[in-house]
N, CA, C and O atoms as a DFTB+ gen file, in Angstrom:
748 C
 N C O
     1  1       0.827      -1.167       0.000
     2  2       0.000       0.000       0.000
     3  2       0.885       1.248       0.000
     4  3       1.939       1.278       0.635
     5  1       0.436       2.277      -0.725
     6  2       1.224       3.494      -0.836
     7  2       0.790       4.523       0.208
     8  3      -0.398       4.683       0.487
     9  1       1.764       5.205       0.769
    10  2       1.553       6.232       1.767
    11  2       2.036       7.553       1.192
    12  3       3.153       7.626       0.681
    13  1       1.215       8.605       1.262
    14  2       1.603       9.920       0.747
    15  2       2.493      10.618       1.765
    16  3       2.093      10.837       2.908
    17  1       3.703      10.965       1.338
    18  2       4.655      11.678       2.187
    19  2       4.432      13.184       2.082
    20  3       4.488      13.900       3.082
    21  1       4.181      13.656       0.866
    22  2       3.965      15.086       0.633
    23  2       3.280      15.275      -0.711
    24  3       3.282      14.390      -1.566
    25  1       2.702      16.438      -0.867
    26  2       2.133      16.837      -2.153
    27  2       2.914      18.067      -2.609
    28  3       3.161      18.979      -1.821
    29  1       3.297      18.086      -3.874
    30  2       4.099      19.182      -4.411
    31  2       3.214      20.402      -4.610
    32  3       2.132      20.328      -5.192
    33  1       3.709      21.522      -4.108
    34  2       2.986      22.782      -4.207
    35  2       3.578      23.684      -5.270
    36  3       4.048      23.219      -6.308
    37  1       3.552      24.963      -5.004
    38  2       3.989      25.962      -5.987
    39  2       5.505      25.983      -6.121
    40  3       6.229      25.632      -5.190
    41  1       5.972      26.401      -7.292
    42  2       7.420      26.581      -7.477
    43  2       7.915      27.721      -6.597
    44  3       7.165      28.638      -6.262
    45  1       9.177      27.648      -6.233
    46  2       9.794      28.692      -5.416
    47  2      11.102      29.085      -6.100
    48  3      12.078      28.336      -6.066
    49  1      11.114      30.246      -6.712
    50  2      12.304      30.672      -7.440
    51  2      12.317      30.153      -8.861
    52  3      11.323      29.619      -9.353
    53  1      13.468      30.319      -9.520
    54  2      13.589      29.987     -10.940
    55  2      14.302      28.677     -11.223
    56  3      14.290      28.213     -12.363
    57  1      14.923      28.068     -10.223
    58  2      15.776      26.897     -10.454
    59  2      15.133      25.558     -10.136
    60  3      15.837      24.572      -9.921
    61  1      13.806      25.510     -10.102
    62  2      13.128      24.233      -9.947
    63  2      12.768      23.845      -8.527
    64  3      12.234      22.758      -8.309
    65  1      13.041      24.691      -7.564
    66  2      12.669      24.374      -6.184
    67  2      11.148      24.473      -6.037
    68  3      10.510      25.337      -6.638
    69  1      10.581      23.571      -5.228
    70  2       9.137      23.565      -4.981
    71  2       8.852      23.511      -3.486
    72  3       9.625      22.953      -2.707
    73  1       7.724      24.106      -3.105
    74  2       7.231      23.988      -1.740
    75  2       6.479      22.671      -1.629
    76  3       5.883      22.206      -2.601
    77  1       6.508      22.075      -0.448
    78  2       5.800      20.815      -0.225
    79  2       4.706      20.987       0.819
    80  3       4.877      21.712       1.800
    81  1       3.597      20.322       0.601
    82  2       2.554      20.177       1.599
    83  2       2.826      18.822       2.246
    84  3       2.414      17.785       1.726
    85  1       3.516      18.836       3.371
    86  2       4.013      17.613       4.012
    87  2       2.872      16.857       4.679
    88  3       2.040      17.457       5.360
    89  1       2.832      15.535       4.484
    90  2       1.802      14.672       5.060
    91  2       2.384      13.628       6.000
    92  3       1.664      12.735       6.446
    93  1       3.668      13.721       6.307
    94  2       4.304      12.762       7.195
    95  2       4.652      13.443       8.507
    96  3       4.897      14.649       8.544
    97  1       4.672      12.671       9.576
    98  2       5.050      13.211      10.883
    99  2       6.557      13.343      11.037
   100  3       7.036      14.003      11.959
   101  1       7.304      12.714      10.132
   102  2       8.763      12.712      10.247
   103  2       9.410      13.219       8.952
   104  3      10.127      12.469       8.290
   105  1       9.167      14.477       8.585
   106  2       9.715      14.964       7.312
   107  2      11.239      14.959       7.282
   108  3      11.826      14.729       6.225
   109  1      11.891      15.205       8.410
   110  2      13.357      15.225       8.434
   111  2      13.940      13.843       8.134
   112  3      15.060      13.743       7.633
   113  1      13.197      12.783       8.433
   114  2      13.652      11.425       8.136
   115  2      13.358      11.024       6.690
   116  3      14.126      10.280       6.080
   117  1      12.262      11.509       6.154
   118  2      11.832      11.121       4.805
   119  2      12.433      12.003       3.710
   120  3      12.821      11.513       2.650
   121  1      12.507      13.303       3.977
   122  2      12.949      14.265       2.962
   123  2      14.436      14.525       3.120
   124  3      14.843      15.494       3.762
   125  1      15.246      13.654       2.530
   126  2      16.703      13.765       2.607
   127  2      17.275      13.694       1.193
   128  3      16.679      13.100       0.294
   129  1      18.426      14.304       1.021
   130  2      19.098      14.258      -0.281
   131  2      19.323      12.797      -0.669
   132  3      19.820      12.001       0.127
   133  1      18.955      12.462      -1.888
   134  2      19.104      11.102      -2.392
   135  2      17.856      10.249      -2.267
   136  3      17.773       9.182      -2.875
   137  1      16.868      10.710      -1.475
   138  2      15.624       9.945      -1.334
   139  2      14.898       9.915      -2.674
   140  3      14.803      10.932      -3.361
   141  1      14.383       8.730      -3.043
   142  2      13.628       8.570      -4.300
   143  2      12.176       8.283      -3.949
   144  3      11.873       7.473      -3.073
   145  1      11.301       8.964      -4.650
   146  2       9.872       8.807      -4.400
   147  2       9.149       8.393      -5.663
   148  3       9.391       8.929      -6.745
   149  1       8.263       7.436      -5.509
   150  2       7.290       7.165      -6.561
   151  2       6.296       8.315      -6.503
   152  3       6.248       9.048      -5.515
   153  1       5.504       8.476      -7.554
   154  2       4.577       9.595      -7.596
   155  2       3.180       9.140      -7.978
   156  3       2.994       8.079      -8.575
   157  1       2.217       9.951      -7.628
   158  2       0.847       9.792      -8.113
   159  2       0.476      11.112      -8.747
   160  3       0.352      12.104      -8.028
   161  1       0.294      11.180     -10.035
   162  2       0.288      10.071     -10.981
   163  2       1.687       9.511     -11.217
   164  3       2.689      10.220     -11.121
   165  1       1.724       8.238     -11.523
   166  2       2.992       7.516     -11.657
   167  2       3.882       8.060     -12.764
   168  3       5.107       7.993     -12.656
   169  1       3.290       8.600     -13.830
   170  2       4.106       9.078     -14.947
   171  2       4.871      10.362     -14.640
   172  3       5.678      10.800     -15.460
   173  1       4.640      10.975     -13.482
   174  2       5.388      12.178     -13.085
   175  2       6.730      11.831     -12.435
   176  3       7.553      12.722     -12.226
   177  1       6.960      10.604     -12.124
   178  2       8.169      10.224     -11.395
   179  2       8.820       9.004     -11.988
   180  3       8.509       8.612     -13.113
   181  1       9.722       8.400     -11.245
   182  2      10.097       8.720      -9.871
   183  2      10.921      10.008      -9.800
   184  3      11.517      10.446     -10.784
   185  1      10.933      10.597      -8.602
   186  2      11.673      11.826      -8.368
   187  2      12.701      11.601      -7.262
   188  3      12.421      10.953      -6.254
   189  1      13.902      12.154      -7.476
   190  2      14.981      12.033      -6.496
   191  2      15.292      13.406      -5.919
   192  3      15.482      14.367      -6.665
   193  1      15.346      13.502      -4.595
   194  2      15.629      14.763      -3.912
   195  2      17.100      15.128      -4.110
   196  3      17.994      14.358      -3.758
   197  1      17.342      16.327      -4.685
   198  2      18.708      16.815      -4.889
   199  2      19.109      17.804      -3.794
   200  3      20.261      17.827      -3.361
   201  1      18.157      18.615      -3.355
   202  2      18.389      19.571      -2.266
   203  2      17.117      19.640      -1.440
   204  3      16.014      19.440      -1.948
   205  1      17.291      19.928      -0.154
   206  2      16.144      20.060       0.741
   207  2      16.458      21.109       1.797
   208  3      17.592      21.231       2.260
   209  1      15.431      21.859       2.164
   210  2      15.595      22.816       3.253
   211  2      14.264      23.021       3.959
   212  3      13.192      22.892       3.370
   213  1      14.371      23.344       5.236
   214  2      13.222      23.643       6.071
   215  2      13.351      25.104       6.469
   216  3      14.298      25.477       7.161
   217  1      12.420      25.924       6.043
   218  2      12.450      27.353       6.369
   219  2      11.212      27.686       7.193
   220  3      10.109      27.793       6.657
   221  1      11.404      27.848       8.493
   222  2      10.330      28.196       9.427
   223  2       9.160      27.222       9.336
   224  3       8.000      27.632       9.295
   225  1       9.476      25.934       9.306
   226  2       8.453      24.900       9.282
   227  2       7.882      24.593       7.911
   228  3       7.013      23.729       7.787
   229  1       8.343      25.269       6.894
   230  2       7.891      25.011       5.512
   231  2       9.010      24.282       4.798
   232  3      10.163      24.707       4.861
   233  1       8.690      23.187       4.117
   234  2       9.691      22.363       3.452
   235  2       9.759      22.688       1.969
   236  3       8.737      22.819       1.295
   237  1      11.001      22.817       1.471
   238  2      11.271      23.089       0.060
   239  2      12.268      22.055      -0.438
   240  3      13.221      21.718       0.263
   241  1      12.048      21.549      -1.655
   242  2      12.982      20.594      -2.238
   243  2      13.236      20.939      -3.697
   244  3      12.438      21.598      -4.363
   245  1      14.378      20.466      -4.160
   246  2      14.713      20.490      -5.579
   247  2      14.948      19.037      -5.967
   248  3      15.644      18.299      -5.270
   249  1      14.359      18.642      -7.081
   250  2      14.516      17.273      -7.557
   251  2      15.564      17.220      -8.655
   252  3      15.691      18.165      -9.434
   253  1      16.307      16.141      -8.725
   254  2      17.352      15.959      -9.735
   255  2      16.772      16.051     -11.148
   256  3      17.468      16.472     -12.072
   257  1      15.522      15.665     -11.325
   258  2      14.894      15.634     -12.642
   259  2      14.278      16.982     -13.058
   260  3      13.746      17.098     -14.161
   261  1      14.347      17.992     -12.188
   262  2      13.682      19.268     -12.445
   263  2      14.728      20.382     -12.492
   264  3      15.405      20.656     -11.501
   265  1      14.849      21.025     -13.669
   266  2      15.909      22.013     -13.864
   267  2      15.454      23.459     -13.755
   268  3      16.276      24.346     -13.527
   269  1      14.144      23.717     -13.915
   270  2      13.707      25.115     -13.931
   271  2      12.276      25.258     -13.416
   272  3      11.606      24.273     -13.105
   273  1      11.834      26.494     -13.336
   274  2      10.507      26.803     -12.810
   275  2       9.392      26.170     -13.647
   276  3       8.394      25.709     -13.093
   277  1       9.548      26.143     -14.946
   278  2       8.527      25.568     -15.823
   279  2       8.324      24.086     -15.505
   280  3       7.187      23.627     -15.396
   281  1       9.400      23.349     -15.358
   282  2       9.310      21.925     -15.013
   283  2       8.723      21.751     -13.607
   284  3       7.957      20.820     -13.358
   285  1       9.091      22.656     -12.696
   286  2       8.563      22.589     -11.334
   287  2       7.053      22.835     -11.331
   288  3       6.312      22.162     -10.615
   289  1       6.604      23.795     -12.129
   290  2       5.168      24.101     -12.209
   291  2       4.379      22.893     -12.711
   292  3       3.244      22.677     -12.285
   293  1       4.962      22.116     -13.600
   294  2       4.293      20.938     -14.147
   295  2       4.067      19.864     -13.077
   296  3       3.212      18.995     -13.250
   297  1       4.817      19.916     -11.984
   298  2       4.680      18.927     -10.912
   299  2       3.673      19.325      -9.840
   300  3       3.397      18.545      -8.929
   301  1       3.129      20.517      -9.938
   302  2       2.198      21.013      -8.915
   303  2       1.039      20.033      -8.738
   304  3       0.388      19.652      -9.711
   305  1       0.784      19.627      -7.490
   306  2      -0.300      18.703      -7.185
   307  2       0.092      17.242      -7.183
   308  3      -0.700      16.398      -6.763
   309  1       1.299      16.916      -7.641
   310  2       1.770      15.526      -7.669
   311  2       2.065      15.072      -6.235
   312  3       2.649      15.818      -5.448
   313  1       1.662      13.859      -5.909
   314  2       1.929      13.292      -4.585
   315  2       3.217      12.487      -4.609
   316  3       3.463      11.724      -5.543
   317  1       4.042      12.660      -3.577
   318  2       5.234      11.836      -3.372
   319  2       4.810      10.690      -2.463
   320  3       4.326      10.919      -1.355
   321  1       4.990       9.467      -2.928
   322  2       4.497       8.312      -2.184
   323  2       5.606       7.299      -1.935
   324  3       6.576       7.213      -2.688
   325  1       5.440       6.534      -0.861
   326  2       6.342       5.432      -0.522
   327  2       5.496       4.224      -0.163
   328  3       4.334       4.353       0.223
   329  1       6.086       3.065      -0.292
   330  2       5.420       1.842       0.142
   331  2       5.388       1.860       1.665
   332  3       6.416       2.076       2.306
   333  1       4.219       1.636       2.244
   334  2       4.100       1.717       3.699
   335  2       4.476       0.388       4.347
   336  3       4.337      -0.684       3.758
   337  1       4.953       0.504       5.575
   338  2       5.215      -0.661       6.415
   339  2       4.090      -0.739       7.428
   340  3       3.736       0.276       8.029
   341  1       3.523      -1.909       7.632
   342  2       2.434      -2.040       8.600
   343  2       2.866      -1.669      10.006
   344  3       2.040      -1.197      10.787
   345  1       4.149      -1.869      10.362
   346  2       4.599      -1.544      11.710
   347  2       4.746      -0.036      11.915
   348  3       4.938       0.411      13.046
   349  1       4.658       0.763      10.828
   350  2       4.684       2.210      10.957
   351  2       3.299       2.760      11.280
   352  3       3.167       3.934      11.627
   353  1       2.268       1.928      11.172
   354  2       0.896       2.395      11.329
   355  2       0.673       2.911      12.740
   356  3       0.946       2.211      13.715
   357  1       0.182       4.126      12.847
   358  2      -0.071       4.816      14.099
   359  2      -1.470       4.468      14.590
   360  3      -2.400       4.389      13.787
   361  1      -1.641       4.256      15.900
   362  2      -2.946       3.950      16.456
   363  2      -3.933       5.097      16.275
   364  3      -5.141       4.867      16.236
   365  1      -3.440       6.325      16.166
   366  2      -4.303       7.484      15.988
   367  2      -4.300       7.982      14.551
   368  3      -4.709       9.114      14.294
   369  1      -3.851       7.168      13.618
   370  2      -3.831       7.551      12.216
   371  2      -4.494       6.476      11.380
   372  3      -4.432       5.289      11.701
   373  1      -5.135       6.914      10.292
   374  2      -5.831       5.974       9.436
   375  2      -5.549       6.316       7.996
   376  3      -5.366       7.482       7.647
   377  1      -5.514       5.304       7.167
   378  2      -5.395       5.519       5.737
   379  2      -6.789       5.836       5.199
   380  3      -7.783       5.328       5.718
   381  1      -6.869       6.665       4.171
   382  2      -8.189       7.008       3.621
   383  2      -9.035       5.785       3.251
   384  3     -10.243       5.775       3.487
   385  1      -8.411       4.761       2.677
   386  2      -9.197       3.581       2.278
   387  2      -9.813       2.860       3.477
   388  3     -10.811       2.155       3.322
   389  1      -9.231       3.027       4.677
   390  2      -9.784       2.394       5.871
   391  2     -11.038       3.112       6.362
   392  3     -11.881       2.510       7.027
   393  1     -11.161       4.391       6.037
   394  2     -12.291       5.184       6.506
   395  2     -13.504       5.073       5.588
   396  3     -14.645       5.163       6.042
   397  1     -13.254       4.876       4.298
   398  2     -14.341       4.803       3.330
   399  2     -15.226       3.599       3.646
   400  3     -14.743       2.481       3.825
   401  1     -16.518       3.852       3.708
   402  2     -17.481       2.794       3.992
   403  2     -17.884       2.696       5.450
   404  3     -18.806       1.953       5.785
   405  1     -17.205       3.437       6.332
   406  2     -17.578       3.373       7.737
   407  2     -18.926       4.057       7.956
   408  3     -19.221       5.078       7.335
   409  1     -19.727       3.496       8.829
   410  2     -21.013       4.056       9.216
   411  2     -20.746       5.209      10.189
   412  3     -19.922       5.078      11.094
   413  1     -21.433       6.322      10.007
   414  2     -21.305       7.465      10.916
   415  2     -22.491       7.468      11.871
   416  3     -23.646       7.479      11.447
   417  1     -22.186       7.457      13.172
   418  2     -23.232       7.429      14.195
   419  2     -23.132       8.683      15.058
   420  3     -22.048       9.237      15.244
   421  1     -24.278       9.124      15.584
   422  2     -24.294      10.298      16.453
   423  2     -23.838       9.902      17.860
   424  3     -24.223       8.848      18.366
   425  1     -23.024      10.744      18.485
   426  2     -22.467      10.441      19.803
   427  2     -23.544      10.366      20.880
   428  3     -23.426       9.566      21.808
   429  1     -24.584      11.175      20.777
   430  2     -25.567      11.233      21.861
   431  2     -26.542      10.064      21.867
   432  3     -26.889       9.561      22.935
   433  1     -26.991       9.622      20.692
   434  2     -28.026       8.583      20.686
   435  2     -27.743       7.409      19.749
   436  3     -28.548       6.482      19.667
   437  1     -26.608       7.435      19.040
   438  2     -26.232       6.313      18.182
   439  2     -26.956       6.242      16.855
   440  3     -26.743       5.299      16.092
   441  1     -27.815       7.222      16.554
   442  2     -28.546       7.151      15.274
   443  2     -27.563       7.295      14.113
   444  3     -26.545       7.978      14.226
   445  1     -27.882       6.650      13.011
   446  2     -27.014       6.661      11.838
   447  2     -27.144       8.009      11.136
   448  3     -28.245       8.451      10.806
   449  1     -25.992       8.655      10.912
   450  2     -25.942       9.958      10.260
   451  2     -25.539       9.852       8.795
   452  3     -25.678      10.809       8.034
   453  1     -25.042       8.688       8.407
   454  2     -24.622       8.501       7.035
   455  2     -23.454       7.551       6.932
   456  3     -23.204       6.739       7.822
   457  1     -22.733       7.670       5.811
   458  2     -21.596       6.793       5.524
   459  2     -20.424       7.643       5.049
   460  3     -20.602       8.581       4.271
   461  1     -19.228       7.310       5.519
   462  2     -18.021       7.997       5.065
   463  2     -17.714       7.517       3.651
   464  3     -17.573       6.318       3.409
   465  1     -17.611       8.472       2.713
   466  2     -17.333       8.110       1.326
   467  2     -15.973       8.629       0.862
   468  3     -15.573       8.396      -0.278
   469  1     -15.259       9.335       1.750
   470  2     -13.942       9.813       1.362
   471  2     -13.292      10.648       2.444
   472  3     -13.880      10.923       3.490
   473  1     -12.071      11.041       2.163
   474  2     -11.291      11.913       3.034
   475  2     -10.632      12.944       2.132
   476  3      -9.999      12.587       1.138
   477  1     -10.777      14.219       2.469
   478  2     -10.154      15.276       1.687
   479  2      -9.164      16.025       2.568
   480  3      -9.400      16.233       3.758
   481  1      -8.064      16.422       1.965
   482  2      -7.023      17.155       2.665
   483  2      -7.163      18.627       2.321
   484  3      -6.823      19.048       1.215
   485  1      -7.661      19.403       3.264
   486  2      -7.805      20.834       3.062
   487  2      -6.664      21.551       3.782
   488  3      -5.998      20.946       4.622
   489  1      -6.426      22.812       3.475
   490  2      -5.298      23.510       4.098
   491  2      -5.348      23.551       5.627
   492  3      -4.312      23.397       6.273
   493  1      -6.518      23.753       6.214
   494  2      -6.602      23.860       7.669
   495  2      -6.513      22.501       8.352
   496  3      -5.809      22.351       9.351
   497  1      -7.224      21.511       7.817
   498  2      -7.236      20.163       8.383
   499  2      -7.956      19.233       7.415
   500  3      -8.568      19.683       6.446
   501  1      -7.879      17.953       7.681
   502  2      -8.576      16.980       6.855
   503  2     -10.069      17.021       7.169
   504  3     -10.471      17.414       8.265
   505  1     -10.886      16.612       6.200
   506  2     -12.326      16.504       6.410
   507  2     -12.802      15.149       5.916
   508  3     -12.338      14.638       4.896
   509  1     -13.737      14.579       6.663
   510  2     -14.407      13.368       6.206
   511  2     -15.508      13.796       5.243
   512  3     -16.213      14.774       5.491
   513  1     -15.652      13.064       4.155
   514  2     -16.757      13.302       3.235
   515  2     -17.837      12.308       3.629
   516  3     -17.655      11.094       3.543
   517  1     -18.958      12.850       4.059
   518  2     -20.061      12.035       4.577
   519  2     -21.231      12.092       3.602
   520  3     -21.623      13.170       3.156
   521  1     -21.789      10.927       3.274
   522  2     -23.028      10.887       2.497
   523  2     -24.131      10.608       3.501
   524  3     -24.202       9.532       4.095
   525  1     -24.994      11.607       3.678
   526  2     -26.090      11.478       4.630
   527  2     -27.181      10.576       4.047
   528  3     -27.191      10.330       2.841
   529  1     -28.096      10.082       4.880
   530  2     -29.142       9.180       4.391
   531  2     -29.975       9.752       3.244
   532  3     -30.459       8.995       2.401
   533  1     -30.150      11.081       3.198
   534  2     -30.931      11.687       2.111
   535  2     -30.089      11.924       0.861
   536  3     -30.579      12.477      -0.123
   537  1     -28.806      11.501       0.898
   538  2     -27.917      11.642      -0.254
   539  2     -27.063      12.895      -0.230
   540  3     -26.188      13.052      -1.081
   541  1     -27.292      13.793       0.722
   542  2     -26.502      15.024       0.811
   543  2     -25.046      14.688       1.097
   544  3     -24.745      13.767       1.856
   545  1     -24.148      15.446       0.478
   546  2     -22.702      15.282       0.699
   547  2     -22.277      16.374       1.669
   548  3     -22.461      17.560       1.396
   549  1     -21.708      15.974       2.799
   550  2     -21.322      16.908       3.846
   551  2     -19.854      16.714       4.194
   552  3     -19.379      15.584       4.313
   553  1     -19.137      17.825       4.356
   554  2     -17.745      17.787       4.794
   555  2     -17.714      17.970       6.305
   556  3     -18.193      18.974       6.833
   557  1     -17.141      16.983       6.995
   558  2     -17.079      16.995       8.453
   559  2     -15.621      17.165       8.873
   560  3     -14.788      16.317       8.552
   561  1     -15.296      18.252       9.588
   562  2     -13.905      18.428      10.036
   563  2     -13.430      17.194      10.810
   564  3     -14.074      16.761      11.766
   565  1     -12.303      16.643      10.383
   566  2     -11.779      15.418      10.997
   567  2     -10.892      15.811      12.166
   568  3      -9.671      15.661      12.128
   569  1     -11.545      16.322      13.213
   570  2     -10.875      16.725      14.437
   571  2     -11.526      15.982      15.594
   572  3     -12.696      15.609      15.517
   573  1     -10.773      15.770      16.660
   574  2     -11.250      14.936      17.764
   575  2     -12.519      15.477      18.412
   576  3     -13.338      14.690      18.887
   577  1     -12.709      16.790      18.447
   578  2     -13.900      17.361      19.065
   579  2     -15.176      16.972      18.312
   580  3     -16.241      16.861      18.918
   581  1     -15.075      16.766      17.007
   582  2     -16.254      16.433      16.198
   583  2     -16.298      14.947      15.862
   584  3     -17.380      14.379      15.715
   585  1     -15.138      14.315      15.739
   586  2     -15.055      12.876      15.452
   587  2     -14.264      12.231      16.597
   588  3     -13.084      11.920      16.441
   589  1     -14.921      12.030      17.751
   590  2     -14.195      11.523      18.916
   591  2     -13.806      10.053      18.839
   592  3     -12.882       9.621      19.527
   593  1     -14.510       9.272      17.998
   594  2     -14.236       7.842      17.922
   595  2     -14.126       7.408      16.460
   596  3     -15.005       7.683      15.644
   597  1     -13.025       6.723      16.154
   598  2     -12.866       6.054      14.860
   599  2     -12.632       4.586      15.193
   600  3     -11.596       4.221      15.750
   601  1     -13.590       3.764      14.852
   602  2     -13.547       2.331      15.159
   603  2     -13.568       1.566      13.842
   604  3     -14.617       1.106      13.392
   605  1     -12.389       1.438      13.233
   606  2     -12.289       0.796      11.921
   607  2     -12.748      -0.659      12.002
   608  3     -13.503      -1.116      11.144
   609  1     -12.302      -1.388      13.022
   610  2     -12.688      -2.795      13.134
   611  2     -14.182      -2.946      13.381
   612  3     -14.781      -3.936      12.961
   613  1     -14.795      -1.970      14.063
   614  2     -16.239      -1.996      14.307
   615  2     -17.052      -1.425      13.153
   616  3     -18.281      -1.487      13.161
   617  1     -16.360      -0.869      12.159
   618  2     -17.035      -0.351      10.977
   619  2     -17.775       0.952      11.188
   620  3     -18.780       1.206      10.523
   621  1     -17.286       1.804      12.123
   622  2     -18.022       3.027      12.399
   623  2     -17.121       4.177      12.836
   624  3     -16.000       3.973      13.303
   625  1     -17.637       5.373      12.671
   626  2     -17.082       6.569      13.296
   627  2     -18.217       7.171      14.109
   628  3     -19.386       7.071      13.737
   629  1     -17.859       7.795      15.218
   630  2     -18.847       8.470      16.046
   631  2     -18.638       9.966      15.866
   632  3     -17.524      10.474      15.991
   633  1     -19.735      10.661      15.569
   634  2     -19.674      12.101      15.353
   635  2     -20.421      12.832      16.454
   636  3     -21.468      12.387      16.925
   637  1     -19.858      13.965      16.853
   638  2     -20.516      14.876      17.778
   639  2     -20.571      16.233      17.080
   640  3     -19.858      17.165      17.452
   641  1     -21.437      16.328      16.053
   642  2     -21.425      17.517      15.204
   643  2     -22.101      18.716      15.866
   644  3     -23.103      18.560      16.564
   645  1     -21.554      19.906      15.648
   646  2     -22.245      21.107      16.131
   647  2     -23.516      21.305      15.314
   648  3     -23.595      20.867      14.166
   649  1     -24.496      21.953      15.895
   650  2     -25.752      22.204      15.196
   651  2     -25.525      22.934      13.885
   652  3     -24.751      23.889      13.818
   653  1     -26.202      22.479      12.851
   654  2     -26.108      23.112      11.549
   655  2     -25.070      22.521      10.621
   656  3     -25.037      22.873       9.442
   657  1     -24.212      21.623      11.118
   658  2     -23.175      21.039      10.262
   659  2     -23.770      20.096       9.222
   660  3     -23.368      20.111       8.059
   661  1     -24.718      19.287       9.641
   662  2     -25.292      18.278       8.749
   663  2     -26.500      18.828       8.004
   664  3     -27.215      19.688       8.517
   665  1     -26.723      18.333       6.804
   666  2     -27.877      18.751       6.008
   667  2     -29.174      18.411       6.735
   668  3     -30.150      19.155       6.636
   669  1     -29.196      17.301       7.460
   670  2     -30.386      16.912       8.207
   671  2     -30.738      17.959       9.259
   672  3     -31.914      18.143       9.574
   673  1     -29.734      18.650       9.809
   674  2     -29.989      19.717      10.778
   675  2     -30.781      20.842      10.133
   676  3     -31.702      21.384      10.743
   677  1     -30.429      21.196       8.908
   678  2     -31.131      22.267       8.203
   679  2     -32.582      21.867       7.937
   680  3     -33.483      22.698       8.047
   681  1     -32.813      20.603       7.590
   682  2     -34.176      20.127       7.347
   683  2     -34.995      20.196       8.634
   684  3     -36.172      20.557       8.601
   685  1     -34.387      19.855       9.756
   686  2     -35.080      19.924      11.040
   687  2     -35.402      21.360      11.415
   688  3     -36.449      21.618      12.010
   689  1     -34.522      22.305      11.077
   690  2     -34.793      23.707      11.365
   691  2     -35.994      24.193      10.579
   692  3     -36.813      24.947      11.104
   693  1     -36.112      23.770       9.320
   694  2     -37.254      24.172       8.498
   695  2     -38.540      23.626       9.108
   696  3     -39.533      24.345       9.216
   697  1     -38.524      22.361       9.504
   698  2     -39.710      21.765      10.117
   699  2     -40.044      22.494      11.405
   700  3     -41.215      22.770      11.664
   701  1     -39.040      22.816      12.224
   702  2     -39.266      23.518      13.486
   703  2     -39.865      24.887      13.232
   704  3     -40.789      25.287      13.941
   705  1     -39.369      25.620      12.241
   706  2     -39.887      26.950      11.924
   707  2     -41.333      26.859      11.455
   708  3     -42.167      27.686      11.825
   709  1     -41.630      25.834      10.628
   710  2     -42.999      25.664      10.159
   711  2     -43.922      25.336      11.320
   712  3     -45.040      25.845      11.392
   713  1     -43.460      24.492      12.224
   714  2     -44.249      24.116      13.380
   715  2     -44.499      25.322      14.262
   716  3     -45.615      25.542      14.733
   717  1     -43.442      26.107      14.482
   718  2     -43.556      27.298      15.311
   719  2     -44.534      28.283      14.657
   720  3     -45.321      28.920      15.356
   721  1     -44.493      28.411      13.345
   722  2     -45.398      29.309      12.628
   723  2     -46.850      28.850      12.777
   724  3     -47.746      29.677      12.946
   725  1     -47.086      27.536      12.716
   726  2     -48.434      27.005      12.865
   727  2     -48.954      27.292      14.273
   728  3     -50.123      27.639      14.442
   729  1     -48.094      27.148      15.282
   730  2     -48.492      27.356      16.659
   731  2     -48.859      28.823      16.910
   732  3     -49.805      29.112      17.643
   733  1     -48.115      29.738      16.306
   734  2     -48.381      31.158      16.529
   735  2     -49.669      31.573      15.827
   736  3     -50.307      32.534      16.257
   737  1     -50.082      30.868      14.741
   738  2     -51.315      31.179      14.054
   739  2     -52.531      30.831      14.907
   740  3     -53.600      31.422      14.752
   741  1     -52.354      29.859      15.816
   742  2     -53.480      29.407      16.647
   743  2     -53.739      30.369      17.774
   744  3     -54.841      30.358      18.322
   745  1     -52.797      31.198      18.152
   746  2     -52.985      32.112      19.282
   747  2     -54.018      33.144      19.048
   748  3     -54.271      33.973      19.921
């Protein structure tokens, strides 16, 4: 199975250096001169790190196969991947394929809120892509306060969503407003 180490971002300068969106907890161990990475899409690589630097927590690399800014721009969005070792698997980390298909349950009463259909990596944090029972697609911030339990072996995630996050919440608000309107008409 392939593990994404980083995604190539914008070019930096004219000599082929690129910024990386790092996805590994150990970039100093993975991003070293001479490291070779397979890529997704595969036809963009393999790429070999020729230079690397960390500037205030932001990682920049130059690849041996990239000579200028134009070539660097062509790599934007390419993922650097490595074959994963099962013993590297973190108890608090999950691969996207492990999350897809999990049932989403509400923390307070266990009712089914939908099914996880994907994981997206946004700049602030990852989000679970949830398909609600009515078919609505909802992005749920993948943070412990909202997703306190991930039980891959049990086939579920537990959500404690704030009001208004789910499409079903909006439908309930409409029903509540209509009900409240009917009640005020009777007065």
